[in-house]
Amino acid sequence: MIHSILLEFMIIGILGIGSQWFSWRFRMPAIVVMSIVGLLAGPIIGLINPEQDFGDLYSPIISVAVAIILFEGSLNLDIKDIKGLGKPVFRIATVGAGISWLLGSLAAHYVAGLSLTVSFVIGALFIVTGPTVILPLLRQSKLKPRPAKILKWEGIIVDPLGALLAVFALEVIVFFAGDGKHISSLLIFCLASLFAVAIGIICGKGIGWMFEHGYIPEFLKSPVVFTAVIACFTIADEVTHETGLLAVTAMGMTLANMGISSIQDMRHFKENLSILLISAIFVMLTASLTRETLMEVFNIEIIGFVLLMLFIVRPLSIFLSTIGTDLSTAEKFLVGWIAPRGIVALTVSGYFATVLYKEGYEDASIITSLTFALVFFTVCTHGFSIGWLARKLNLAADDQPGVLIVGSNPFTKTLAETFDDLEIPSIIVDSSWDRLGIARNAGIHVYHGEILSEQTEYRLDMTPYDYLISASDFDSYNALVCTTFVPEFGRSNVFKLPVQLDDEEDVKDLVNTIGGRLLFSDRSSLESLCTRIESGYVFRKTTITDQYSYNQYLDERGQDTTVLFILKSSGEMDFLTNESNPKATAGDIVVSLTPPSKEYQKILAKLEEQRDQNINKEDPLT
């Protein structure tokens, strides 16, 4: 057992982030890996026990982390984001939650064997999904926008509502138990919930107003918001337990819908912080479980309850609540299956188990085991099935990583045509309708609009695209586009083409200070590439085999041939840049820009000669 708190923090951090990396590297659900790692480090091996070792600090650490995660999620809840989806989201978060509460409570009573009073408290808590589990799943599965937005909004909105609903059910039970409390306690709870919403809105409006009027410098914006979130959560939670979650959700949604320009930068900071917190908290919670709790999970009543929640309660609540909406059957089926429970259910269930047990409900002792069973089974089943099911229902974005190209010109048009030939999703974005003409006439997928505009964020679905190439007519604009989208695409997937290469030292300095890597390895400029395209250069696709190696290809290629990228057999692409020079292996396709054939060159020379002769005939002075 680890006795140094500092050492235990280090172990939790390494295990959490290590789980995230392992999940990314081997394409596994992160929440599943984190849960298993926590169980191995805690009750199975006995390396750490955060709840015991941290003592009184354990609950505050979890609570603050959940508040920040929930705030970060709600910071993405811009009303414009669910244009056309407001009705199904509202139905699922209200009618669907109510149906799930009723059916879940009955399942807990008749299958898990809990008393009706305990069942209705825990049934309310089990309606939550939450951003701690939904956001990692969405990041992993790359769903199409509609089902992804529904799951995201439901998870973030219902997360605090589930906890509040459970507290309300508990207040009703205590009231009817006749322990001397009056109806005033219920009124106080309702007023406290309204107070939590009010303080969240006030904090959000206040922070937003100070941002807009320049009362907070850029370097202090994230720390100020971070502190305000903790203060907002703590004040509301001190008034009534669990209302703090509602307060931070209201604060995040308020800021998200104020249209503040600097919110985007904070959003990326909070997202990175949330990933760290989710990783650590999942490990802490699962590592704090006891072996007795794990053994109770295999109780036949608990397994039966989990199966009912998976296959009956969730699908039925979604199908009934979305009657009359425009959701397709496939969308209903996917949303009706995906409902993993996470951190809020695990943390809050311990509180209710303690309170109910003190009130004399001895069956509340199995609440922790019941909750963990539901969390673990839903995390595993949904984590491993969401991608497969989305593909089967045609609700997943194309598995082939796509390319978003900024700037329409002869080179990008031909590049996009090559992507189409290779069945790689691509789109050309340009603010000029005239410049887009060359791509539109070629039948290429285009978007007319400013890529840096806020409206583009809502109108253009960027889910299918993993790579970005900025190839406009201005170097400064290309640098700005790359810098803007580095947080979304990743630094290694953002590229730019220099318009000209007049000063090598200037370009070198630009690359070191501005986001986006320079295409291609021979440092071709956009101007020279367009000139070559107009001169008859063509894109060639060469498959590397065991008999024809990449080194042979490089030795035999012409001096004027530029290798552009390598399409790996896995579907991923390796672009050649000033910083990297990837190698192709058997099964990969090398795409290059090569000079026209000799026959084509002869034809082109003959056409130029005829053109010159015609000019001489028309001009007698020549």
Coordinates of C-alpha atoms in Angstrom, one line a residue:
M1 CA 0.0 0.0 0.0
I2 CA 1.3 3.4 -1.0
H3 CA 1.6 5.8 2.0
S4 CA 3.0 8.9 0.4
I5 CA 0.1 11.1 -0.9
L6 CA 2.4 12.8 -3.4
L7 CA 3.5 9.4 -4.8
E8 CA -0.1 8.3 -5.0
F9 CA -1.0 11.4 -7.0
M10 CA 1.8 10.6 -9.3
I11 CA 0.7 7.0 -9.8
I12 CA -2.9 8.0 -10.4
G13 CA -1.8 10.5 -13.0
I14 CA 0.5 8.0 -14.8
L15 CA -2.2 5.3 -14.8
G16 CA -4.9 7.7 -16.0
I17 CA -3.0 9.3 -18.8
G18 CA -1.3 6.0 -19.6
S19 CA -4.7 4.5 -20.1
Q20 CA -5.7 7.3 -22.4
W21 CA -2.6 6.8 -24.5
F22 CA -3.0 3.0 -24.5
S23 CA -6.6 3.5 -25.7
W24 CA -5.6 5.8 -28.5
R25 CA -2.7 3.6 -29.6
F26 CA -4.6 0.4 -29.7
R27 CA -8.0 1.9 -30.6
M28 CA -9.8 0.8 -27.5
P29 CA -12.5 2.6 -25.4
A30 CA -10.6 4.8 -23.0
I31 CA -13.2 4.6 -20.2
V32 CA -13.0 0.8 -20.3
V33 CA -9.2 0.8 -20.0
M34 CA -9.3 3.4 -17.2
S35 CA -11.9 1.3 -15.2
I36 CA -9.9 -1.9 -15.6
V37 CA -6.6 -0.2 -14.7
G38 CA -8.2 1.3 -11.6
L39 CA -9.5 -2.1 -10.5
L40 CA -6.2 -3.7 -11.0
A41 CA -4.3 -1.0 -9.1
G42 CA -6.9 -0.9 -6.2
P43 CA -8.9 -3.8 -5.0
I44 CA -7.1 -6.6 -7.0
I45 CA -3.4 -5.7 -6.5
G46 CA -3.8 -3.4 -3.5
L47 CA -1.3 -0.8 -4.8
I48 CA -3.4 2.2 -4.0
N49 CA -6.6 3.1 -2.1
P50 CA -7.4 6.8 -2.7
E51 CA -10.5 7.0 -0.5
Q52 CA -8.6 5.6 2.4
D53 CA -5.3 7.4 1.8
F54 CA -6.7 10.8 1.0
G55 CA -9.2 10.7 3.9
D56 CA -11.3 13.8 4.2
L57 CA -9.8 15.3 1.0
Y58 CA -11.2 12.4 -1.2
S59 CA -14.8 13.7 -1.5
P60 CA -13.9 17.4 -2.2
I61 CA -11.4 16.3 -4.8
I62 CA -13.9 14.2 -6.6
S63 CA -16.7 16.9 -6.3
V64 CA -14.5 19.7 -7.7
A65 CA -13.3 17.5 -10.5
V66 CA -16.8 16.6 -11.5
A67 CA -17.9 20.2 -11.4
I68 CA -15.1 21.3 -13.7
I69 CA -15.8 18.4 -16.1
L70 CA -19.5 19.2 -16.2
F71 CA -18.7 22.9 -16.7
E72 CA -16.4 22.1 -19.6
G73 CA -19.1 20.0 -21.2
S74 CA -21.8 22.7 -20.8
L75 CA -19.4 25.2 -22.3
N76 CA -20.0 23.4 -25.6
L77 CA -23.8 23.7 -25.3
D78 CA -24.4 26.5 -27.7
I79 CA -28.1 26.7 -28.7
K80 CA -27.1 27.1 -32.3
D81 CA -25.5 23.7 -32.1
I82 CA -28.8 21.8 -31.9
K83 CA -30.7 23.7 -34.6
G84 CA -33.4 21.2 -35.7
L85 CA -32.7 18.9 -32.8
G86 CA -34.3 20.9 -30.0
K87 CA -37.5 18.8 -29.9
P88 CA -35.9 15.4 -29.5
V89 CA -33.3 16.7 -27.1
F90 CA -36.0 18.3 -24.9
R91 CA -38.2 15.2 -25.0
I92 CA -35.3 12.8 -24.1
A93 CA -34.2 15.1 -21.2
T94 CA -37.7 15.4 -19.8
V95 CA -40.1 12.7 -20.9
G96 CA -37.4 10.2 -21.5
A97 CA -35.8 10.8 -18.1
G98 CA -39.1 10.5 -16.4
I99 CA -39.9 7.1 -18.1
S100 CA -36.4 5.9 -17.3
W101 CA -36.8 6.9 -13.7
L102 CA -40.1 5.0 -13.4
L103 CA -39.0 1.9 -15.2
G104 CA -35.6 1.9 -13.5
S105 CA -37.1 2.2 -10.1
L106 CA -39.5 -0.7 -10.7
A107 CA -36.6 -2.8 -12.0
A108 CA -34.6 -2.0 -8.9
H109 CA -37.5 -3.1 -6.7
Y110 CA -38.8 -6.2 -8.4
V111 CA -35.5 -7.6 -9.8
A112 CA -32.7 -6.2 -7.6
G113 CA -34.8 -6.6 -4.5
L114 CA -34.6 -3.1 -3.1
S115 CA -37.5 -1.5 -1.2
L116 CA -39.7 0.9 -3.2
T117 CA -38.4 3.9 -1.3
V118 CA -34.8 3.1 -2.0
S119 CA -35.6 2.1 -5.5
F120 CA -37.1 5.4 -6.4
V121 CA -34.1 7.3 -5.0
I122 CA -31.5 5.2 -6.9
G123 CA -33.8 5.0 -10.0
A124 CA -33.6 8.8 -10.3
L125 CA -29.8 8.7 -10.1
F126 CA -29.5 6.1 -12.8
I127 CA -31.0 8.3 -15.5
V128 CA -27.7 10.1 -15.7
T129 CA -25.1 9.4 -18.4
G130 CA -22.8 12.4 -18.2
P131 CA -19.9 14.0 -20.1
T132 CA -17.3 11.9 -18.3
V133 CA -18.4 8.8 -20.2
I134 CA -20.2 10.2 -23.2
L135 CA -17.5 12.6 -24.5
P136 CA -14.8 10.0 -24.6
L137 CA -17.1 7.6 -26.4
L138 CA -18.0 10.3 -29.0
R139 CA -14.3 11.1 -29.4
Q140 CA -13.6 7.5 -30.1
S141 CA -16.6 6.6 -32.4
K142 CA -16.8 9.7 -34.6
L143 CA -20.6 9.5 -35.0
K144 CA -22.5 11.6 -37.5
P145 CA -23.5 15.1 -36.2
R146 CA -27.1 14.4 -35.3
P147 CA -26.8 11.4 -33.0
A148 CA -23.5 12.8 -31.5
K149 CA -25.2 16.1 -30.6
I150 CA -28.2 14.3 -29.1
L151 CA -26.0 12.1 -26.9
K152 CA -23.8 15.0 -25.9
W153 CA -26.7 17.3 -24.9
E154 CA -28.6 14.6 -23.1
G155 CA -25.5 13.6 -21.1
I156 CA -24.6 17.1 -20.0
I157 CA -28.2 18.3 -19.2
V158 CA -29.4 15.1 -17.5
D159 CA -26.3 14.7 -15.4
P160 CA -27.2 17.4 -12.8
L161 CA -30.9 16.7 -13.2
G162 CA -30.5 13.1 -12.2
A163 CA -28.6 14.0 -9.0
L164 CA -31.2 16.6 -8.2
L165 CA -34.1 14.2 -8.9
A166 CA -32.5 11.7 -6.5
V167 CA -32.2 14.3 -3.8
F168 CA -35.8 15.4 -4.4
A169 CA -36.9 11.7 -4.1
L170 CA -34.9 11.4 -0.9
E171 CA -36.5 14.6 0.6
V172 CA -40.0 13.2 -0.3
I173 CA -39.2 9.9 1.4
V174 CA -37.8 11.5 4.5
F175 CA -40.9 13.8 4.6
F176 CA -43.4 11.0 4.4
A177 CA -41.4 9.0 6.9
G178 CA -42.8 11.4 9.4
D179 CA -39.6 12.4 11.3
G180 CA -40.9 15.8 12.2
K181 CA -40.0 17.6 9.0
H182 CA -42.6 19.7 7.4
I183 CA -43.5 20.5 3.8
S184 CA -41.3 23.5 4.1
S185 CA -38.2 21.3 3.6
L186 CA -39.5 20.4 0.2
L187 CA -40.1 24.0 -0.6
I188 CA -36.6 24.9 0.6
F189 CA -35.1 22.3 -1.7
C190 CA -37.0 23.7 -4.7
L191 CA -35.9 27.2 -3.9
A192 CA -32.3 26.0 -3.5
S193 CA -32.4 24.5 -7.0
L194 CA -33.7 27.8 -8.4
F195 CA -31.0 29.6 -6.4
A196 CA -28.4 27.3 -8.0
V197 CA -29.6 28.1 -11.5
A198 CA -29.7 31.8 -10.7
I199 CA -26.1 31.9 -9.3
G200 CA -24.9 29.9 -12.3
I201 CA -26.4 32.4 -14.7
I202 CA -25.2 35.4 -12.7
C203 CA -21.6 34.0 -12.6
G204 CA -21.7 33.3 -16.3
K205 CA -23.1 36.7 -17.2
G206 CA -20.7 38.4 -14.8
I207 CA -17.6 36.6 -16.2
G208 CA -18.8 37.2 -19.8
W209 CA -19.4 41.0 -19.2
M210 CA -15.9 41.4 -17.7
F211 CA -14.4 39.6 -20.7
E212 CA -16.3 41.7 -23.2
H213 CA -15.3 45.0 -21.6
G214 CA -11.6 44.0 -21.1
Y215 CA -11.6 43.9 -17.3
I216 CA -9.7 40.7 -17.3
P217 CA -6.4 40.3 -19.2
E218 CA -5.9 37.4 -21.5
F219 CA -3.4 35.6 -19.3
L220 CA -5.9 35.6 -16.4
K221 CA -9.0 34.5 -18.2
S222 CA -8.7 30.8 -17.7
P223 CA -7.6 31.1 -14.0
V224 CA -10.5 33.4 -13.3
V225 CA -13.0 31.1 -14.9
F226 CA -11.5 28.1 -13.1
T227 CA -11.9 29.9 -9.8
A228 CA -15.4 31.1 -10.6
V229 CA -16.5 27.5 -11.4
I230 CA -15.3 26.2 -8.0
A231 CA -16.9 29.2 -6.2
C232 CA -20.2 28.8 -8.1
F233 CA -20.3 25.0 -7.4
T234 CA -19.3 25.4 -3.7
I235 CA -21.8 28.2 -2.9
A236 CA -24.7 26.3 -4.4
D237 CA -23.7 22.9 -2.9
E238 CA -23.3 24.5 0.6
V239 CA -26.9 25.6 0.4
T240 CA -28.2 22.2 -0.6
H241 CA -26.3 19.1 -1.5
E242 CA -25.9 18.2 -5.2
T243 CA -27.3 21.6 -6.5
G244 CA -23.7 22.7 -7.3
L245 CA -23.8 20.5 -10.4
L246 CA -26.8 22.4 -11.6
A247 CA -25.1 25.7 -10.9
V248 CA -22.0 25.0 -13.0
T249 CA -24.1 23.6 -15.9
A250 CA -26.1 26.9 -15.9
M251 CA -22.9 28.9 -15.8
G252 CA -21.3 27.0 -18.7
M253 CA -24.4 27.3 -20.9
T254 CA -24.7 31.0 -20.2
L255 CA -21.1 31.6 -21.3
A256 CA -21.5 29.4 -24.3
N257 CA -24.4 31.4 -25.6
M258 CA -23.0 34.9 -25.1
G259 CA -20.9 34.8 -28.3
I260 CA -17.7 35.8 -26.6
S261 CA -14.7 35.5 -28.9
S262 CA -12.2 34.3 -26.3
I263 CA -14.5 31.4 -25.2
Q264 CA -13.0 29.2 -27.9
D265 CA -9.5 29.4 -26.4
M266 CA -10.9 28.6 -22.9
R267 CA -12.8 25.7 -24.4
H268 CA -9.6 24.1 -25.6
F269 CA -7.9 24.7 -22.2
K270 CA -10.9 23.3 -20.3
E271 CA -11.1 20.3 -22.6
N272 CA -7.4 19.4 -22.0
L273 CA -8.0 19.8 -18.2
S274 CA -11.1 17.7 -18.4
I275 CA -9.3 14.8 -20.1
L276 CA -6.7 14.9 -17.3
L277 CA -9.4 15.0 -14.6
I278 CA -11.5 12.3 -16.2
S279 CA -8.5 10.0 -16.4
A280 CA -7.5 10.6 -12.8
I281 CA -11.1 10.4 -11.3
F282 CA -12.0 7.1 -13.0
V283 CA -8.8 5.5 -11.7
M284 CA -9.5 6.9 -8.2
L285 CA -13.1 5.8 -8.0
T286 CA -12.5 2.2 -9.3
A287 CA -9.3 1.9 -7.2
S288 CA -11.2 2.8 -4.1
L289 CA -13.7 0.0 -4.4
T290 CA -13.4 -3.0 -2.0
R291 CA -13.2 -6.7 -3.0
E292 CA -16.5 -7.3 -1.2
T293 CA -18.1 -4.7 -3.5
L294 CA -16.7 -6.5 -6.6
M295 CA -17.9 -9.9 -5.4
E296 CA -21.4 -8.5 -4.8
V297 CA -21.5 -7.5 -8.5
F298 CA -21.9 -11.1 -9.5
N299 CA -25.1 -11.4 -7.5
I300 CA -27.8 -12.8 -9.8
E301 CA -30.3 -10.1 -8.8
I302 CA -27.8 -7.3 -9.6
I303 CA -26.9 -8.9 -13.0
G304 CA -30.6 -9.2 -13.8
F305 CA -31.2 -5.5 -13.0
V306 CA -28.3 -4.4 -15.2
L307 CA -29.6 -6.5 -18.1
L308 CA -33.0 -4.9 -17.7
M309 CA -31.5 -1.4 -17.7
L310 CA -29.5 -2.2 -20.8
F311 CA -32.1 -4.0 -23.0
I312 CA -35.5 -2.8 -21.8
V313 CA -35.5 0.5 -19.7
R314 CA -33.1 2.6 -21.9
P315 CA -34.4 1.6 -25.4
L316 CA -38.1 1.9 -24.3
S317 CA -37.6 5.3 -22.7
I318 CA -36.0 6.7 -25.8
F319 CA -38.5 5.2 -28.3
L320 CA -41.5 6.4 -26.2
S321 CA -40.1 9.9 -25.6
T322 CA -39.2 10.5 -29.3
I323 CA -42.6 9.6 -30.8
G324 CA -43.5 12.4 -33.1
T325 CA -40.0 13.7 -33.6
D326 CA -38.0 13.6 -36.8
L327 CA -35.5 11.1 -35.5
S328 CA -35.0 8.1 -37.8
T329 CA -35.4 4.6 -36.6
A330 CA -31.6 4.1 -36.8
E331 CA -31.0 7.2 -34.7
K332 CA -33.5 6.1 -32.1
F333 CA -31.9 2.6 -32.0
L334 CA -28.4 4.0 -31.5
V335 CA -29.4 6.6 -28.9
G336 CA -31.6 4.0 -27.2
W337 CA -28.6 1.7 -26.8
I338 CA -25.9 4.1 -25.7
A339 CA -26.3 5.2 -22.1
P340 CA -23.1 4.5 -20.1
R341 CA -23.2 5.6 -16.5
G342 CA -20.1 7.3 -15.0
I343 CA -18.5 9.4 -12.3
V344 CA -21.6 11.2 -11.1
A345 CA -23.5 7.9 -10.5
L346 CA -20.5 6.4 -8.7
T347 CA -19.8 9.4 -6.4
V348 CA -23.4 10.4 -5.6
S349 CA -24.6 6.8 -4.9
G350 CA -22.2 6.6 -2.0
Y351 CA -23.9 9.7 -0.4
F352 CA -27.4 8.2 -0.8
A353 CA -26.3 4.8 0.4
T354 CA -25.1 6.4 3.7
V355 CA -28.1 8.6 4.2
L356 CA -30.7 5.9 3.4
Y357 CA -28.9 3.4 5.7
K358 CA -29.0 5.9 8.5
E359 CA -32.7 6.3 7.9
G360 CA -33.2 2.6 8.6
Y361 CA -33.2 1.2 5.0
E362 CA -30.8 -1.7 5.4
D363 CA -31.1 -2.7 1.8
A364 CA -29.3 0.5 0.9
S365 CA -26.0 -1.3 1.7
I366 CA -25.9 -2.9 -1.8
I367 CA -26.4 0.5 -3.6
T368 CA -22.6 0.9 -4.2
S369 CA -22.3 -2.6 -5.7
L370 CA -25.4 -2.1 -7.8
T371 CA -24.1 1.2 -9.1
F372 CA -20.7 -0.1 -9.9
A373 CA -22.2 -3.1 -11.7
L374 CA -24.3 -0.7 -13.9
V375 CA -21.4 1.6 -14.5
F376 CA -18.9 -1.1 -15.4
F377 CA -21.2 -3.1 -17.6
T378 CA -22.6 -0.1 -19.5
V379 CA -19.1 1.4 -20.0
C380 CA -17.8 -1.9 -21.4
T381 CA -20.8 -2.9 -23.6
H382 CA -21.3 0.6 -25.0
G383 CA -17.7 1.4 -25.2
F384 CA -17.0 -1.7 -27.4
S385 CA -20.2 -1.6 -29.4
I386 CA -20.8 2.1 -30.3
G387 CA -18.5 2.1 -33.2
W388 CA -19.6 -1.2 -34.6
L389 CA -23.3 -0.4 -34.2
A390 CA -22.9 3.1 -35.7
R391 CA -21.3 1.6 -38.8
K392 CA -24.1 -1.0 -39.1
L393 CA -26.7 1.7 -38.8
N394 CA -24.8 4.0 -41.2
L395 CA -24.5 6.7 -38.5
A396 CA -20.7 6.7 -38.3
A397 CA -18.6 9.2 -40.2
D398 CA -16.5 7.6 -43.0
D399 CA -13.8 5.4 -41.5
Q400 CA -11.4 6.7 -44.1
P401 CA -9.7 9.9 -42.6
G402 CA -10.7 12.9 -44.8
V403 CA -8.9 16.1 -45.8
L404 CA -10.3 19.6 -45.5
I405 CA -8.6 21.9 -48.1
V406 CA -8.7 25.7 -47.6
G407 CA -8.3 27.6 -50.9
S408 CA -9.5 26.8 -54.4
N409 CA -6.9 26.8 -57.2
P410 CA -5.7 24.5 -60.0
F411 CA -3.5 22.5 -57.6
T412 CA -6.0 22.0 -54.8
K413 CA -8.7 21.1 -57.4
T414 CA -6.5 18.4 -58.9
L415 CA -5.4 17.2 -55.4
A416 CA -9.1 16.9 -54.4
E417 CA -9.8 14.9 -57.6
T418 CA -7.0 12.5 -56.6
F419 CA -8.5 12.1 -53.1
D420 CA -11.8 11.2 -54.8
D421 CA -10.1 8.6 -56.9
L422 CA -8.6 7.1 -53.8
E423 CA -12.1 7.3 -52.0
I424 CA -10.7 9.7 -49.4
P425 CA -13.4 12.2 -48.2
S426 CA -12.3 15.8 -49.1
I427 CA -13.8 19.2 -49.4
I428 CA -12.5 22.6 -50.7
V429 CA -13.5 25.6 -48.6
D430 CA -13.2 29.1 -50.0
S431 CA -14.9 32.5 -49.4
S432 CA -14.9 33.3 -53.1
W433 CA -17.6 31.9 -55.3
D434 CA -15.5 32.6 -58.4
R435 CA -12.5 30.8 -57.1
L436 CA -14.7 27.8 -56.2
G437 CA -15.9 27.7 -59.8
I438 CA -12.9 25.6 -60.9
A439 CA -13.6 23.0 -58.2
R440 CA -17.4 23.1 -58.7
N441 CA -17.1 22.5 -62.4
A442 CA -15.0 19.4 -61.7
G443 CA -17.7 18.0 -59.5
I444 CA -15.7 18.3 -56.3
H445 CA -17.4 18.7 -52.9
V446 CA -17.0 22.4 -51.9
Y447 CA -18.2 24.8 -49.2
H448 CA -18.6 28.5 -49.9
G449 CA -17.8 30.5 -46.8
E450 CA -15.1 31.8 -44.6
I451 CA -13.4 29.0 -42.7
L452 CA -12.6 31.3 -39.8
S453 CA -16.2 32.5 -39.4
E454 CA -18.3 31.4 -36.4
Q455 CA -21.1 30.5 -38.8
T456 CA -18.9 27.9 -40.5
E457 CA -18.6 26.1 -37.2
Y458 CA -22.3 25.4 -37.2
R459 CA -22.9 24.9 -41.0
L460 CA -19.9 22.8 -42.0
D461 CA -19.6 19.3 -40.5
M462 CA -15.9 18.7 -39.9
T463 CA -16.3 15.3 -38.4
P464 CA -15.2 13.3 -41.5
Y465 CA -11.9 15.3 -41.8
D466 CA -8.8 14.4 -39.9
Y467 CA -6.3 16.5 -41.9
L468 CA -6.3 20.2 -42.9
I469 CA -4.3 21.8 -45.8
S470 CA -4.4 25.6 -46.1
A471 CA -3.4 26.6 -49.6
S472 CA -4.8 30.1 -50.1
D473 CA -3.0 32.9 -51.9
F474 CA -1.7 34.5 -48.7
D475 CA 0.9 33.1 -46.4
S476 CA -0.3 35.0 -43.4
Y477 CA -3.8 33.7 -43.9
N478 CA -2.6 30.1 -44.2
A479 CA -0.6 30.5 -41.0
L480 CA -3.7 31.9 -39.2
V481 CA -5.9 29.1 -40.4
C482 CA -3.4 26.5 -39.3
T483 CA -2.9 28.1 -35.9
T484 CA -6.7 28.3 -35.4
F485 CA -7.3 24.7 -36.1
V486 CA -4.3 23.1 -34.4
P487 CA -6.3 22.3 -31.2
E488 CA -9.0 20.6 -33.2
F489 CA -7.0 18.6 -35.8
G490 CA -3.7 18.2 -33.9
R491 CA -0.4 19.8 -34.8
S492 CA 0.8 16.8 -36.8
N493 CA -2.4 16.9 -39.0
V494 CA -2.3 20.6 -40.0
F495 CA -0.4 21.7 -43.1
K496 CA 0.1 24.8 -45.2
L497 CA 1.6 25.6 -48.6
P498 CA 3.7 28.7 -48.9
V499 CA 2.7 31.0 -51.7
Q500 CA 6.3 31.7 -52.7
L501 CA 9.7 30.7 -51.3
D502 CA 11.8 33.8 -51.8
D503 CA 13.6 33.9 -48.5
E504 CA 14.6 30.6 -47.0
E505 CA 15.4 32.0 -43.6
D506 CA 12.1 33.8 -43.4
V507 CA 10.2 30.6 -44.1
K508 CA 12.3 28.7 -41.6
D509 CA 11.5 31.3 -38.9
L510 CA 7.8 31.2 -39.8
V511 CA 7.6 27.4 -39.5
N512 CA 9.1 27.5 -36.0
T513 CA 6.7 30.1 -34.7
I514 CA 3.4 29.5 -36.5
G515 CA 1.2 26.4 -36.4
G516 CA 1.1 24.2 -39.5
R517 CA 3.8 22.3 -41.2
L518 CA 5.1 23.1 -44.7
L519 CA 4.1 20.8 -47.5
F520 CA 6.1 19.2 -49.2
S521 CA 9.6 17.7 -48.6
D522 CA 11.1 19.5 -51.6
R523 CA 9.5 22.8 -50.3
S524 CA 7.4 23.4 -53.3
S525 CA 5.5 26.7 -53.3
L526 CA 1.8 27.0 -54.2
E527 CA 2.7 29.1 -57.2
S528 CA 5.1 26.6 -58.6
L529 CA 2.7 23.7 -58.0
C530 CA -0.1 25.6 -59.8
T531 CA 2.3 26.3 -62.7
R532 CA 3.2 22.7 -63.0
I533 CA -0.5 21.6 -63.1
E534 CA -1.2 24.1 -65.8
S535 CA 1.9 22.8 -67.7
G536 CA 0.5 19.3 -67.8
Y537 CA 1.9 17.7 -64.6
V538 CA -0.2 14.9 -63.4
F539 CA -0.8 13.0 -60.1
R540 CA 0.4 9.5 -60.2
K541 CA -0.4 6.6 -57.8
T542 CA 2.2 4.0 -57.4
T543 CA 1.6 0.8 -55.3
I544 CA 4.5 -0.4 -53.3
T545 CA 4.9 -4.2 -53.2
D546 CA 7.3 -6.8 -51.9
Q547 CA 8.9 -7.0 -55.4
Y548 CA 8.9 -3.2 -55.9
S549 CA 10.2 -1.4 -52.8
Y550 CA 9.9 2.2 -51.9
N551 CA 13.7 2.6 -52.3
Q552 CA 13.4 1.3 -55.8
Y553 CA 10.7 3.8 -56.5
L554 CA 12.8 6.7 -55.2
D555 CA 15.7 5.6 -57.3
E556 CA 13.6 5.4 -60.5
R557 CA 11.5 8.5 -60.1
G558 CA 12.3 11.5 -62.3
Q559 CA 14.2 14.5 -61.0
D560 CA 11.1 16.7 -61.4
T561 CA 8.8 14.3 -59.5
T562 CA 7.5 15.5 -56.2
V563 CA 6.2 12.9 -53.7
L564 CA 3.1 14.4 -52.0
F565 CA 1.8 11.8 -49.6
I566 CA 1.7 8.1 -48.8
L567 CA -1.7 6.4 -48.4
K568 CA -1.0 3.6 -45.9
S569 CA -2.7 0.2 -46.2
S570 CA -4.5 1.1 -42.9
G571 CA -6.2 4.1 -44.6
E572 CA -4.2 6.7 -42.8
M573 CA -2.1 9.3 -44.7
D574 CA 1.5 10.4 -44.3
F575 CA 2.2 13.7 -45.9
L576 CA 5.7 14.6 -46.8
T577 CA 6.7 17.8 -45.1
N578 CA 9.8 19.9 -44.3
E579 CA 9.9 18.1 -40.9
S580 CA 9.1 14.5 -41.8
N581 CA 10.0 12.1 -44.6
P582 CA 7.9 8.9 -44.1
K583 CA 8.6 5.6 -45.7
A584 CA 6.2 3.4 -47.6
T585 CA 5.9 -0.3 -47.1
A586 CA 4.3 -3.1 -49.1
G587 CA 0.6 -2.3 -49.7
D588 CA 1.0 1.4 -49.4
I589 CA 0.2 3.8 -52.3
V590 CA 2.7 6.6 -53.1
V591 CA 1.0 9.7 -54.7
S592 CA 3.3 12.1 -56.5
L593 CA 3.2 15.0 -58.9
T594 CA 5.1 14.0 -62.1
P595 CA 5.9 15.7 -65.4
P596 CA 3.7 14.8 -68.3
S597 CA 4.7 12.0 -70.6
K598 CA 7.0 12.6 -73.6
E599 CA 4.1 12.2 -76.0
Y600 CA 2.1 14.8 -74.1
Q601 CA 5.1 17.1 -74.1
K602 CA 5.4 16.8 -77.9
I603 CA 1.7 17.5 -78.3
L604 CA 1.9 20.5 -76.0
A605 CA 5.0 21.9 -77.9
K606 CA 3.2 21.5 -81.2
L607 CA 0.1 23.3 -79.8
E608 CA 2.3 26.2 -78.6
E609 CA 4.1 26.3 -82.0
Q610 CA 0.7 26.5 -83.8
R611 CA -0.4 29.3 -81.4
D612 CA 2.7 31.3 -82.1
Q613 CA 2.1 30.9 -85.9
N614 CA -1.4 32.1 -85.5
I615 CA -0.3 35.1 -83.5
N616 CA 2.3 36.0 -86.2
K617 CA -0.4 35.8 -88.9
E618 CA -2.7 38.1 -87.0
D619 CA 0.0 40.7 -86.4
P620 CA 1.6 41.8 -89.7
L621 CA 4.2 43.9 -87.7
T622 CA 5.7 40.7 -86.2

